[in-house]
Short mmCIF file of C-alpha atoms and ligand atoms in Angstrom, two decimals:
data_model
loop_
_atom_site.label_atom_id
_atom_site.label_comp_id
_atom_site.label_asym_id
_atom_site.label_seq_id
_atom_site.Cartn_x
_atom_site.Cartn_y
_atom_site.Cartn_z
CA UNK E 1 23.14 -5.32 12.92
CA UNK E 2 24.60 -1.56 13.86
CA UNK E 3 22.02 0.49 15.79
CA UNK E 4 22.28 3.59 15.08
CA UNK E 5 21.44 6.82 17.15
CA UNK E 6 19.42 9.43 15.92
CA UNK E 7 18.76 8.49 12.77
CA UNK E 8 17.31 10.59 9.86
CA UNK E 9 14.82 8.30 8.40
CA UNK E 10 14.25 10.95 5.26
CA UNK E 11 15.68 8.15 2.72
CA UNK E 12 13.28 5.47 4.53
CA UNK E 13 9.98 7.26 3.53
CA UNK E 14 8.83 8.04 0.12
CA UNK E 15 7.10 11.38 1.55
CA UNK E 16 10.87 12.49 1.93
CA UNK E 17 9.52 13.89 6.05
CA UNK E 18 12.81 14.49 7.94
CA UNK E 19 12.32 12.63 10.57
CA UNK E 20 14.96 11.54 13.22
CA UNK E 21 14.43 7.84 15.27
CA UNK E 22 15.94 7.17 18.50
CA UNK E 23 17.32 4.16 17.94
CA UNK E 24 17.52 2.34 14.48
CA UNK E 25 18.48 -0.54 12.88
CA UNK E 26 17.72 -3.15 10.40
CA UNK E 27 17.24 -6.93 10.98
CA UNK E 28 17.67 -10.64 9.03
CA UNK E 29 16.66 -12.93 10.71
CA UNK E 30 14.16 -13.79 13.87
CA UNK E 31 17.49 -14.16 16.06
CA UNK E 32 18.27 -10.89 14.54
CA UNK E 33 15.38 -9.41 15.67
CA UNK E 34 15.20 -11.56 19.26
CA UNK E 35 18.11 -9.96 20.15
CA UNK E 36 17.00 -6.16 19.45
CA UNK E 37 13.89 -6.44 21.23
CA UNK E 38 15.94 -8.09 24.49
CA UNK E 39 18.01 -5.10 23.97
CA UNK E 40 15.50 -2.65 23.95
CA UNK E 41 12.72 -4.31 26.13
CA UNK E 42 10.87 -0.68 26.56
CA UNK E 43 11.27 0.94 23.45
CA UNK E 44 8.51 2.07 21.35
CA UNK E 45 8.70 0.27 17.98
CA UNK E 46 8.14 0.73 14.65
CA UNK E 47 8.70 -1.48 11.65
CA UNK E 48 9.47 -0.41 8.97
CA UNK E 49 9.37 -1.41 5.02
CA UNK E 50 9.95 0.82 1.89
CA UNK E 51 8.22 3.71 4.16
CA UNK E 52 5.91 4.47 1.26
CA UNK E 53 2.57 4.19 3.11
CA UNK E 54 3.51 6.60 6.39
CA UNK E 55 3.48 10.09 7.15
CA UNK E 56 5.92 10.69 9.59
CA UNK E 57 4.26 14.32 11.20
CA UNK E 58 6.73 14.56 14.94
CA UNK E 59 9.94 15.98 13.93
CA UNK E 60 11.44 12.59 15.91
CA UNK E 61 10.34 9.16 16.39
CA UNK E 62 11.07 8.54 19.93
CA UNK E 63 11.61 4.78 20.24
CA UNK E 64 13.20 1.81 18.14
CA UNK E 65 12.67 1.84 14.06
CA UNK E 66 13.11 -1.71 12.69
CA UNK E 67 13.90 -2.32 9.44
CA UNK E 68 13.26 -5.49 8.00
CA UNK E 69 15.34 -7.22 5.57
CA UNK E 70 14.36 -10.59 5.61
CA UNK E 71 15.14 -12.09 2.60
CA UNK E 72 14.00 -15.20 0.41
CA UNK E 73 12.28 -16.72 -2.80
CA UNK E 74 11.72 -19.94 -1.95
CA UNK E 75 9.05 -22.88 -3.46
CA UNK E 76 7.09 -24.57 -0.78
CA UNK E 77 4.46 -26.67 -2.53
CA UNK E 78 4.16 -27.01 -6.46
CA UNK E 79 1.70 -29.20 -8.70
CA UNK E 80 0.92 -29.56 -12.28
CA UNK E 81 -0.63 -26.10 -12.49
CA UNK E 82 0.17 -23.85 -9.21
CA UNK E 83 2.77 -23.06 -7.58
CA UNK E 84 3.10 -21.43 -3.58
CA UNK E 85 5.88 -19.11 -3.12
CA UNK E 86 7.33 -18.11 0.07
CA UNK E 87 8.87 -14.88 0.17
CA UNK E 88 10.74 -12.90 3.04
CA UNK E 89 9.30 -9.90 4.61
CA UNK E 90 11.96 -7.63 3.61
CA UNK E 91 11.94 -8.55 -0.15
CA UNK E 92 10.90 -5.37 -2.32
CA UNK E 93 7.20 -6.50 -3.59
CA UNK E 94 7.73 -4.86 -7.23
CA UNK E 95 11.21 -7.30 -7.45
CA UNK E 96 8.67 -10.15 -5.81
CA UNK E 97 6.75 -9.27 -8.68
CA UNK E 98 9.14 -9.41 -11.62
CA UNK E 99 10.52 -12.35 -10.16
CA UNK E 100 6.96 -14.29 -10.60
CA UNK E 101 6.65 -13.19 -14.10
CA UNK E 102 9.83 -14.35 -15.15
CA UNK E 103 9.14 -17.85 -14.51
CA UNK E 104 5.99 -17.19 -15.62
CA UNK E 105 4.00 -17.62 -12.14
CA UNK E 106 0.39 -15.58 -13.06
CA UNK E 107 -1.55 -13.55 -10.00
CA UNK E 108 0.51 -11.06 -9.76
CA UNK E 109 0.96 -9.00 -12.89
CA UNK E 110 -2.09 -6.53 -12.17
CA UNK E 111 -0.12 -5.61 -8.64
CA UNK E 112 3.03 -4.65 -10.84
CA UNK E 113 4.95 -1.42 -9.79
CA UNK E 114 3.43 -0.89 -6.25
CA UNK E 115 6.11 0.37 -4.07
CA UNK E 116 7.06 -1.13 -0.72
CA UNK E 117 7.74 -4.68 0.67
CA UNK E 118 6.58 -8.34 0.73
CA UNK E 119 5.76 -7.32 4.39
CA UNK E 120 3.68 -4.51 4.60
CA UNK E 121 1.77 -6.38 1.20
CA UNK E 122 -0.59 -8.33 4.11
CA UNK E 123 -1.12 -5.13 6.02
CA UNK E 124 -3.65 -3.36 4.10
CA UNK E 125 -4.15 -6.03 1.36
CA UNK E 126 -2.41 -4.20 -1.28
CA UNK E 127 -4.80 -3.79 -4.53
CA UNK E 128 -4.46 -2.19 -8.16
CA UNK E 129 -6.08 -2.86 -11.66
CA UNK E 130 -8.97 -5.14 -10.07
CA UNK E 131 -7.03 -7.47 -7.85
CA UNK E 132 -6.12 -7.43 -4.37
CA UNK E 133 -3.71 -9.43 -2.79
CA UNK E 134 -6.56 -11.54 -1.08
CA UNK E 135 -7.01 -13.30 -4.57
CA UNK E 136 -3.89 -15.22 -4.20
CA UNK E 137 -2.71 -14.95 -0.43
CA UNK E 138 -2.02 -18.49 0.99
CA UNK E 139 -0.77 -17.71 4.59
CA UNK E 140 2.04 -15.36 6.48
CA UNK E 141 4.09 -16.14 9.35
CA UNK E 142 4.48 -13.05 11.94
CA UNK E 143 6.40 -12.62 14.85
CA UNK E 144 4.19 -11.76 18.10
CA UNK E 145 5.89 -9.68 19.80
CA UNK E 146 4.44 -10.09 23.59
CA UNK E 147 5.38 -13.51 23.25
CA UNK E 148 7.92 -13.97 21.19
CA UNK E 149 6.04 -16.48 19.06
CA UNK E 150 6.09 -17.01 15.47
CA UNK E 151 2.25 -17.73 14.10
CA UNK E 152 1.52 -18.57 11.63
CA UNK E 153 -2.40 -16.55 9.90
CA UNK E 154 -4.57 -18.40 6.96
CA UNK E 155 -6.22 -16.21 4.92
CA UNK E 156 -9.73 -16.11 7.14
CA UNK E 157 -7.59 -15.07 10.05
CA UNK E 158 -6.13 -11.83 8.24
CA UNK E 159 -9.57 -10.68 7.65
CA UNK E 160 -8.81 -8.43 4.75
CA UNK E 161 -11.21 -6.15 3.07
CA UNK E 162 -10.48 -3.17 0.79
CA UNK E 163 -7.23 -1.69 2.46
CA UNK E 164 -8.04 -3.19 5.72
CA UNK E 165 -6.49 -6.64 7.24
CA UNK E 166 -6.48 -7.75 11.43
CA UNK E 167 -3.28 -6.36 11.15
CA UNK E 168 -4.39 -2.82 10.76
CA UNK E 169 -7.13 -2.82 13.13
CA UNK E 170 -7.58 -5.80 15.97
CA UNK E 171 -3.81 -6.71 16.09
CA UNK E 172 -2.27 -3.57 15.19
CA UNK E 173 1.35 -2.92 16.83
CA UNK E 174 1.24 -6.73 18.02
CA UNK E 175 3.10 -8.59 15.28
CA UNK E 176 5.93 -8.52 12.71
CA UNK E 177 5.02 -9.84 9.60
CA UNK E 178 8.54 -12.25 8.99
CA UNK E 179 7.19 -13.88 5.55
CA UNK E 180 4.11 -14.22 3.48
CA UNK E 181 3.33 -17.06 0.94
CA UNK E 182 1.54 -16.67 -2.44
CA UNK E 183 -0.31 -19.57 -4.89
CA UNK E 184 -0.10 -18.41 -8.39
CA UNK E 185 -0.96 -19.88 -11.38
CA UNK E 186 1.75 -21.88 -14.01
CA UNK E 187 -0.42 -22.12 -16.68
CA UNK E 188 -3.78 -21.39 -17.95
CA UNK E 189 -3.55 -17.94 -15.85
CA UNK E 190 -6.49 -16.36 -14.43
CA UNK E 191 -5.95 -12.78 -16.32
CA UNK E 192 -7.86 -9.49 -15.24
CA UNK E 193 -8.29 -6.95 -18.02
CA UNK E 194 -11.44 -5.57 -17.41
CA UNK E 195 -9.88 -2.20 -15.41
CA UNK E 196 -10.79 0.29 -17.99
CA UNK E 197 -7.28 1.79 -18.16
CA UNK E 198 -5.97 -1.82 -18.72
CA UNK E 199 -8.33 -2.66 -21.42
CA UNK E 200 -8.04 1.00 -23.23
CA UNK E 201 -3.95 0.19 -23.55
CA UNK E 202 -4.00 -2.85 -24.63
CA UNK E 203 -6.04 -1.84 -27.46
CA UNK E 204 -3.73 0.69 -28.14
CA UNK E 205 -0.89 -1.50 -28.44
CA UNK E 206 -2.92 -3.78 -30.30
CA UNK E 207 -2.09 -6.70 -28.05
CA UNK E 208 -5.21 -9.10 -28.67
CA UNK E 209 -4.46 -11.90 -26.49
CA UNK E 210 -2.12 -10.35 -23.66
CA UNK E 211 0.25 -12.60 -21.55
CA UNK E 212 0.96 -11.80 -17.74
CA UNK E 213 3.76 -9.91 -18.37
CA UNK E 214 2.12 -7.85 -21.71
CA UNK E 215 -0.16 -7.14 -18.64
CA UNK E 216 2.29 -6.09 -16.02
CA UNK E 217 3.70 -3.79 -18.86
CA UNK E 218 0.68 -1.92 -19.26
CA UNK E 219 0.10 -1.94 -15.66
CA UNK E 220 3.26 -0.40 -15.39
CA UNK E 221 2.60 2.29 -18.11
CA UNK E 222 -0.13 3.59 -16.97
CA UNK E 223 1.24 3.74 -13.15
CA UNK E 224 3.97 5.66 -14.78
CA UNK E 225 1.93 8.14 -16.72
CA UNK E 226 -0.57 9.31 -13.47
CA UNK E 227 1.59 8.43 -10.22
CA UNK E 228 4.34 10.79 -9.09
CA UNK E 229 7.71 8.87 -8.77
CA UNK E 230 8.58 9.36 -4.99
CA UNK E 231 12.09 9.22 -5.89
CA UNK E 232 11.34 13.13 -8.19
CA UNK E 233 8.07 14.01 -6.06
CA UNK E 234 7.76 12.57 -2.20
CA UNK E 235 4.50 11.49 -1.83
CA UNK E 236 2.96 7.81 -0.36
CA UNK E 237 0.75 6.88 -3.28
CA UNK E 238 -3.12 7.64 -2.78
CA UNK E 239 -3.77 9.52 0.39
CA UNK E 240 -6.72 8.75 1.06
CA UNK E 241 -9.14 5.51 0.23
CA UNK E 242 -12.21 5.51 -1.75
CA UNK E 243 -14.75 5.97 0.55
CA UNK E 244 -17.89 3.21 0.75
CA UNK E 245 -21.26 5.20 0.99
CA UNK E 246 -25.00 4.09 0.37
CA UNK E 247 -26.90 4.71 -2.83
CA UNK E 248 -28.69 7.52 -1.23
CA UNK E 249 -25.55 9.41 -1.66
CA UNK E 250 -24.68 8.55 -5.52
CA UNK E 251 -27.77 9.26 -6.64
CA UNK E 252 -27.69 12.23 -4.54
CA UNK E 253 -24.23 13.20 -6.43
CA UNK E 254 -25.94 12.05 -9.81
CA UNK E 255 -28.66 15.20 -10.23
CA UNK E 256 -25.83 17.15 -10.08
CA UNK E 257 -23.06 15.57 -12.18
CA UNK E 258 -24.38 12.67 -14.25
CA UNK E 259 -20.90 10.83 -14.71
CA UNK E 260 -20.29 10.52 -11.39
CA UNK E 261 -17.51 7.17 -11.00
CA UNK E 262 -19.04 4.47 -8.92
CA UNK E 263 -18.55 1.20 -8.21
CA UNK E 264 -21.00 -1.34 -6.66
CA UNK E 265 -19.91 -3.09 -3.66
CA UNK E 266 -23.38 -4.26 -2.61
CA UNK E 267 -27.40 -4.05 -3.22
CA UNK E 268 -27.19 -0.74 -1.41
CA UNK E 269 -23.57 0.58 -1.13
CA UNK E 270 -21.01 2.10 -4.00
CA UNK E 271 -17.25 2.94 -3.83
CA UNK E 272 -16.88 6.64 -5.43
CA UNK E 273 -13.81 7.72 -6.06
CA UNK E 274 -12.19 9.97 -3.60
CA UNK E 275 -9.55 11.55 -6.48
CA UNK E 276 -13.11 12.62 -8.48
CA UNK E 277 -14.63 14.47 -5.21
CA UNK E 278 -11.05 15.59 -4.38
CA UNK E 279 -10.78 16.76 -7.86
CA UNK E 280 -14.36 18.75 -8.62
CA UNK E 281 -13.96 20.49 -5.09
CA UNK E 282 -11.14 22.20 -7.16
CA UNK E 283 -7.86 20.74 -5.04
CA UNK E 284 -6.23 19.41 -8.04
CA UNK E 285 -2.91 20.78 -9.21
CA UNK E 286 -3.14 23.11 -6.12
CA UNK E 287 0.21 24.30 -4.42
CA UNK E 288 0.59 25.61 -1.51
CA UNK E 289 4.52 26.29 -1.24
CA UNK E 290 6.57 23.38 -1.35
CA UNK E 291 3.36 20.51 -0.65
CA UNK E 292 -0.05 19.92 -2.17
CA UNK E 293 -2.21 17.87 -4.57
CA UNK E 294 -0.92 16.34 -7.51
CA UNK E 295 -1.72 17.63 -10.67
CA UNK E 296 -2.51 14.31 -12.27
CA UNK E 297 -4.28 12.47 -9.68
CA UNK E 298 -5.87 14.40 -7.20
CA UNK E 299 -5.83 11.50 -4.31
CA UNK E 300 -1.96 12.32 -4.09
CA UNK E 301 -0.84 14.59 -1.81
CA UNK E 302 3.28 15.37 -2.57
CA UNK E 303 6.07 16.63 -1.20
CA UNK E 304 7.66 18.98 -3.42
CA UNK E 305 10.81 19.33 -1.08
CA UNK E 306 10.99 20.03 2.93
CA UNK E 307 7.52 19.98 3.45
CA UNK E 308 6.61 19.29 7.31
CA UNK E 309 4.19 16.16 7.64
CA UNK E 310 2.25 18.57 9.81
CA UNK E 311 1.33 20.37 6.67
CA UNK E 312 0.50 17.75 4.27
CA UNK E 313 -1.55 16.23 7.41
CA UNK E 314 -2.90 19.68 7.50
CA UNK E 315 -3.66 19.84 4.18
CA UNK E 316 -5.61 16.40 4.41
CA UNK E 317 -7.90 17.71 6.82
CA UNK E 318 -9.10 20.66 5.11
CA UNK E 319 -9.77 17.99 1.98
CA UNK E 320 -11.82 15.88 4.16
CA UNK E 321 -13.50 18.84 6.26
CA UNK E 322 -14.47 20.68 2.56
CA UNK E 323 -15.61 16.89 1.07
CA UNK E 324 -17.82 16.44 3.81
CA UNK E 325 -19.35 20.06 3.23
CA UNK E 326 -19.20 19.51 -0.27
CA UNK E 327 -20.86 16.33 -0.52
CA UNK E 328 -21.71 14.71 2.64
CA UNK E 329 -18.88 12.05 2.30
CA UNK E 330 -16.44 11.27 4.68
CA UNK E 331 -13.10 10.91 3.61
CA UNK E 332 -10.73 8.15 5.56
CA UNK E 333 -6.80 8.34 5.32
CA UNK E 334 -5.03 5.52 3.37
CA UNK E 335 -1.61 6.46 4.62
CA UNK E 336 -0.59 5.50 8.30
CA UNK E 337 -0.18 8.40 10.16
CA UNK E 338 3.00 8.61 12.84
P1 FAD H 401 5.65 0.92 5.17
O1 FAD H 401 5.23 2.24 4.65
O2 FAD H 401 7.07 0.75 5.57
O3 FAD H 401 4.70 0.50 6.39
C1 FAD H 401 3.31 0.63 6.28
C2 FAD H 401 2.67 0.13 7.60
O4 FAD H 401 2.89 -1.28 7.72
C3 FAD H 401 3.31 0.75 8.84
O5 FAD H 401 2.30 0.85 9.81
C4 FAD H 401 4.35 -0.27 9.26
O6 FAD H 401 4.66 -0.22 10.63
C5 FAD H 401 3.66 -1.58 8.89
N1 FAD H 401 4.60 -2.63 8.50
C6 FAD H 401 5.49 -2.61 7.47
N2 FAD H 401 6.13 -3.79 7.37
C7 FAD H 401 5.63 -4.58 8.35
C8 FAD H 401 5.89 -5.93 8.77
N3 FAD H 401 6.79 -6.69 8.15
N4 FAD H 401 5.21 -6.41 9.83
C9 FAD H 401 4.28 -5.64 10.48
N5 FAD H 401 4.00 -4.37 10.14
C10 FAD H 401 4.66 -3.84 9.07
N6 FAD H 401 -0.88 0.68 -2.27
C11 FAD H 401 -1.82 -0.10 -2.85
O7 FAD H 401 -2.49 -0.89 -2.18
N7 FAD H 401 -2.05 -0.03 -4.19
C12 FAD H 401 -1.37 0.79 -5.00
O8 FAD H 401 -1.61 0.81 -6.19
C13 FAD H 401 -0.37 1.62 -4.42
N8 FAD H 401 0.32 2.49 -5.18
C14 FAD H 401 1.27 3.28 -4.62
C15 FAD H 401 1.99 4.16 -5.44
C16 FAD H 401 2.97 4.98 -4.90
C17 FAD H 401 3.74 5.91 -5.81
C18 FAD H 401 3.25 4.91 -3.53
C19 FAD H 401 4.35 5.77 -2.94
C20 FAD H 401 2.55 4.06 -2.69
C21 FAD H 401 1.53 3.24 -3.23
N9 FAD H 401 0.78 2.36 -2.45
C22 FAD H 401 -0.15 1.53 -3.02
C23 FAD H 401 0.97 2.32 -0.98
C24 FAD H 401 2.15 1.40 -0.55
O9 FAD H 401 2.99 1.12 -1.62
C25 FAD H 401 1.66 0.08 0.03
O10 FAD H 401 0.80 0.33 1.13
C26 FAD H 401 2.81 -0.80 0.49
O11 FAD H 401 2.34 -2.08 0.81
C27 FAD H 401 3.56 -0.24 1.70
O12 FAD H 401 4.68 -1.05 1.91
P2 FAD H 401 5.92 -0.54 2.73
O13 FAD H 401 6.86 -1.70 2.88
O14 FAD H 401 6.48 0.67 2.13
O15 FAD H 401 5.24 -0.23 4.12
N1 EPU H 402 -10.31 10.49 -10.99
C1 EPU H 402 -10.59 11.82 -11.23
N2 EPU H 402 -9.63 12.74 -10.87
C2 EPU H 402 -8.45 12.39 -10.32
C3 EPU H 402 -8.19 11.02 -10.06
C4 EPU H 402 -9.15 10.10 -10.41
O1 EPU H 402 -11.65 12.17 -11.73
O2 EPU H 402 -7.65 13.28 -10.05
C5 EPU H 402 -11.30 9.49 -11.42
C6 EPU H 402 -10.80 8.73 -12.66
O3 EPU H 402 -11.11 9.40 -13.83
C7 EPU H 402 -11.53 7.43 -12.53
C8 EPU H 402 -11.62 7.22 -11.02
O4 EPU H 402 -11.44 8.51 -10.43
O5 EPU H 402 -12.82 7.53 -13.04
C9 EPU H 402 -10.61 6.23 -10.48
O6 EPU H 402 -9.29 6.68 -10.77
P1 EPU H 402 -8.03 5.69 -10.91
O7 EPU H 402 -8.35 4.57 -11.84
O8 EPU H 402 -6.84 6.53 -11.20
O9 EPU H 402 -7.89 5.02 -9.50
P2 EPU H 402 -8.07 5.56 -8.01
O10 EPU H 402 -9.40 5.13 -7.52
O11 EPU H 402 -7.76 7.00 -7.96
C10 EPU H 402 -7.19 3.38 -6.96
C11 EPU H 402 -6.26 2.99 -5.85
C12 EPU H 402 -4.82 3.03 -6.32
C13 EPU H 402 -4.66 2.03 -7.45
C14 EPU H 402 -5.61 2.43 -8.58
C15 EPU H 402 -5.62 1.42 -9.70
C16 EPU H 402 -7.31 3.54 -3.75
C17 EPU H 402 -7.36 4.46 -2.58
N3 EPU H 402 -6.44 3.86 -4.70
O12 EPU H 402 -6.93 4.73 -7.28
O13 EPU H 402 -3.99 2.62 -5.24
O14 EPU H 402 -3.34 2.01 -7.93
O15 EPU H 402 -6.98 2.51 -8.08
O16 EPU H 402 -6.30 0.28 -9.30
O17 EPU H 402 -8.02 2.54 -3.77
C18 EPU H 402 -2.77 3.41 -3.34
O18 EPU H 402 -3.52 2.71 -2.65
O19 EPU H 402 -1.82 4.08 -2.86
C19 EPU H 402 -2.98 3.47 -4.79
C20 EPU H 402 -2.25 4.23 -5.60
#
């Protein structure tokens, strides 16, 4: 448990930002982490996971970075046909993942490849392919850091909604998320195919009745054929979210482009799809020196090496500014800003 002084945290966010922390240091266990905080009592924090959902835009981070490492894979409760599986905060969710599927624990396939940690999963209930982790979130034990307490959230308590959890809005900065537990399926799996994408490749491969981990496979595929790979291209996965509006506005949008993508979410509100506006505004592909919008999927904003936060934060708001002119939508960032 070294702290070390200032600390480039370029390796510790998938944006590749140079950014340099006061103090940093990485943690185990709660004593682990006790003992830091009694250590530096005034210190601003910030925890830290796989750093692939911040954009570091100061040059330093003037306080305390915390990275957790909390480790574990553990059973807590199993029956005939589910399973609840307890895993520590610092475990990488993609290994999480492939360590489901190889005992053959379903829930989790469609969430294959997302970068990041068991940790952070909770904070903006992590979604891809038609599930979110809502669908099979039991409960999470976080460390409150005021008190000192460990308590422990059900799902009601989290309050999650499309990116969104307590975490992220009532309770933000107040708790350390130390493990989070999971109730998947052992047999007769639950399986979500009907994501376009997901449906279109299976066909391809001519896989008729897919398993959970035919599914994560395709999952995978088709992360790896749109989504920059931070380690080659720094970015933090979709910039922004896709934004909620009322059917005024989509059928507003539809007497100009018929096709518009659209979602229902209610009797009177659709999710568009941020990387469609993004993309007919004309900011796809675009480069603007060593940053811009990825050429693939226009909801990506990269780092094409040394890029300043301040730019690619820059960049975002002349995309939401030219969005709202555009189309009367209002763009909100995904990506937690520092
Ligand atoms: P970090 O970036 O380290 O932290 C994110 C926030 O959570 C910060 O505010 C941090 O302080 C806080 N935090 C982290 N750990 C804890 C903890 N233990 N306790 C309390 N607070 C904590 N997201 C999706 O939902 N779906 C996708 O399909 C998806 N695809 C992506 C693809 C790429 C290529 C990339 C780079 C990102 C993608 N993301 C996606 C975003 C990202 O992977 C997720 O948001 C992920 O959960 C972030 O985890 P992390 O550990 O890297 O969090
Ligand atoms: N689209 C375009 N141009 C683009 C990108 C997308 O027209 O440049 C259109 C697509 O053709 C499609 C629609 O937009 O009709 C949706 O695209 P896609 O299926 O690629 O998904 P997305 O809405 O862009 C969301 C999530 C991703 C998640 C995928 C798969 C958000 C903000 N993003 O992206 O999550 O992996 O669906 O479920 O909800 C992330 O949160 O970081 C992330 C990558």
């Amino acid at each position: 448990m070294e702290v070390r002084e200032n600390f480039n945290l370029k390796a510790f966010n998938t944006f590749g930002i140079d950014c340099y922390s006061k103090y940093f240091s990485t943690f185990e266990s709660v004593d682990e982490l006790k003992s830091l905080l009694e250590k530096f009592p005034n210190e601003k924090l910030l925890i830290l996971g796989g750093g692939s959902n911040i954009l570091f835009t100061e040059r330093n981070f003037d306080g305390l970075v915390l990275y957790n490492q909390i480790k574990g894979f553990d059973i807590i409760d199993e029956s005939d046909g589910f399973v609840s599986v307890k895993s520590g905060g610092g475990e990488s969710w993609h290994q999480f993942v492939m360590k489901c599927l190889e005992q053959n624990y379903g829930g989790v396939e469609n969430l294959s490849f997302i970068p990041g940690s068991v940790g952070a999963s909770p904070m903006q209930n992590i979604g891809a392919y038609g599930v979110e982790i809502k669908d099979i979130f039991e409960k999470l034990e976080a460390f409150h850091i005021k008190t000192k307490e460990i308590h422990t959230f059900n799902k009601d308590k989290c309050e999650f909604a499309y990116r969104e959890s307590v975490f992220k809005r009532k309770l933000k900065g107040q708790y350390i998320i130390l493990n989070v537990t999971y109730r998947l399926t052992k047999k007769h799996h639950s399986l979500k195919t009907d994501y376009g994408a997901i449906k279109d490749e299976l066909k391809k491969q001519n896989i008729n009745s897919p398993t959970i981990q035919d599914i994560s496979r395709v999952v995978i595929s088709i992360r790896e054929s749109k989504l920059p790979n931070p380690k080659e291209i720094g970015n933090a996965g979709s910039f922004f979210k896709n934004p909620i509006v009322s059917t005024d506005i989509l059928v507003e949008l539809q007497k100009h482009y018929a096709h518009v993508p659209n979602y229902p979410v209610s009797n009177d509100k659709v999710k568009l799809a941020a990387g469609w506006l993004i993309e007919k505004a004309g900011w796809k592909g675009k480069v603007f020196g060593n940053y811009g919008v990825h050429k693939k999927q226009a909801l990506v904003l990269v780092n094409y090496g040394g890029a300043k936060g301040n730019d690619i934060y820059s960049l975002s708001e002349q995309i939401i500014q030219d969005i709202q002119e555009k189309f009367g939508v209002t763009l909100e960032r995904e990506v937690n800003i520092l």
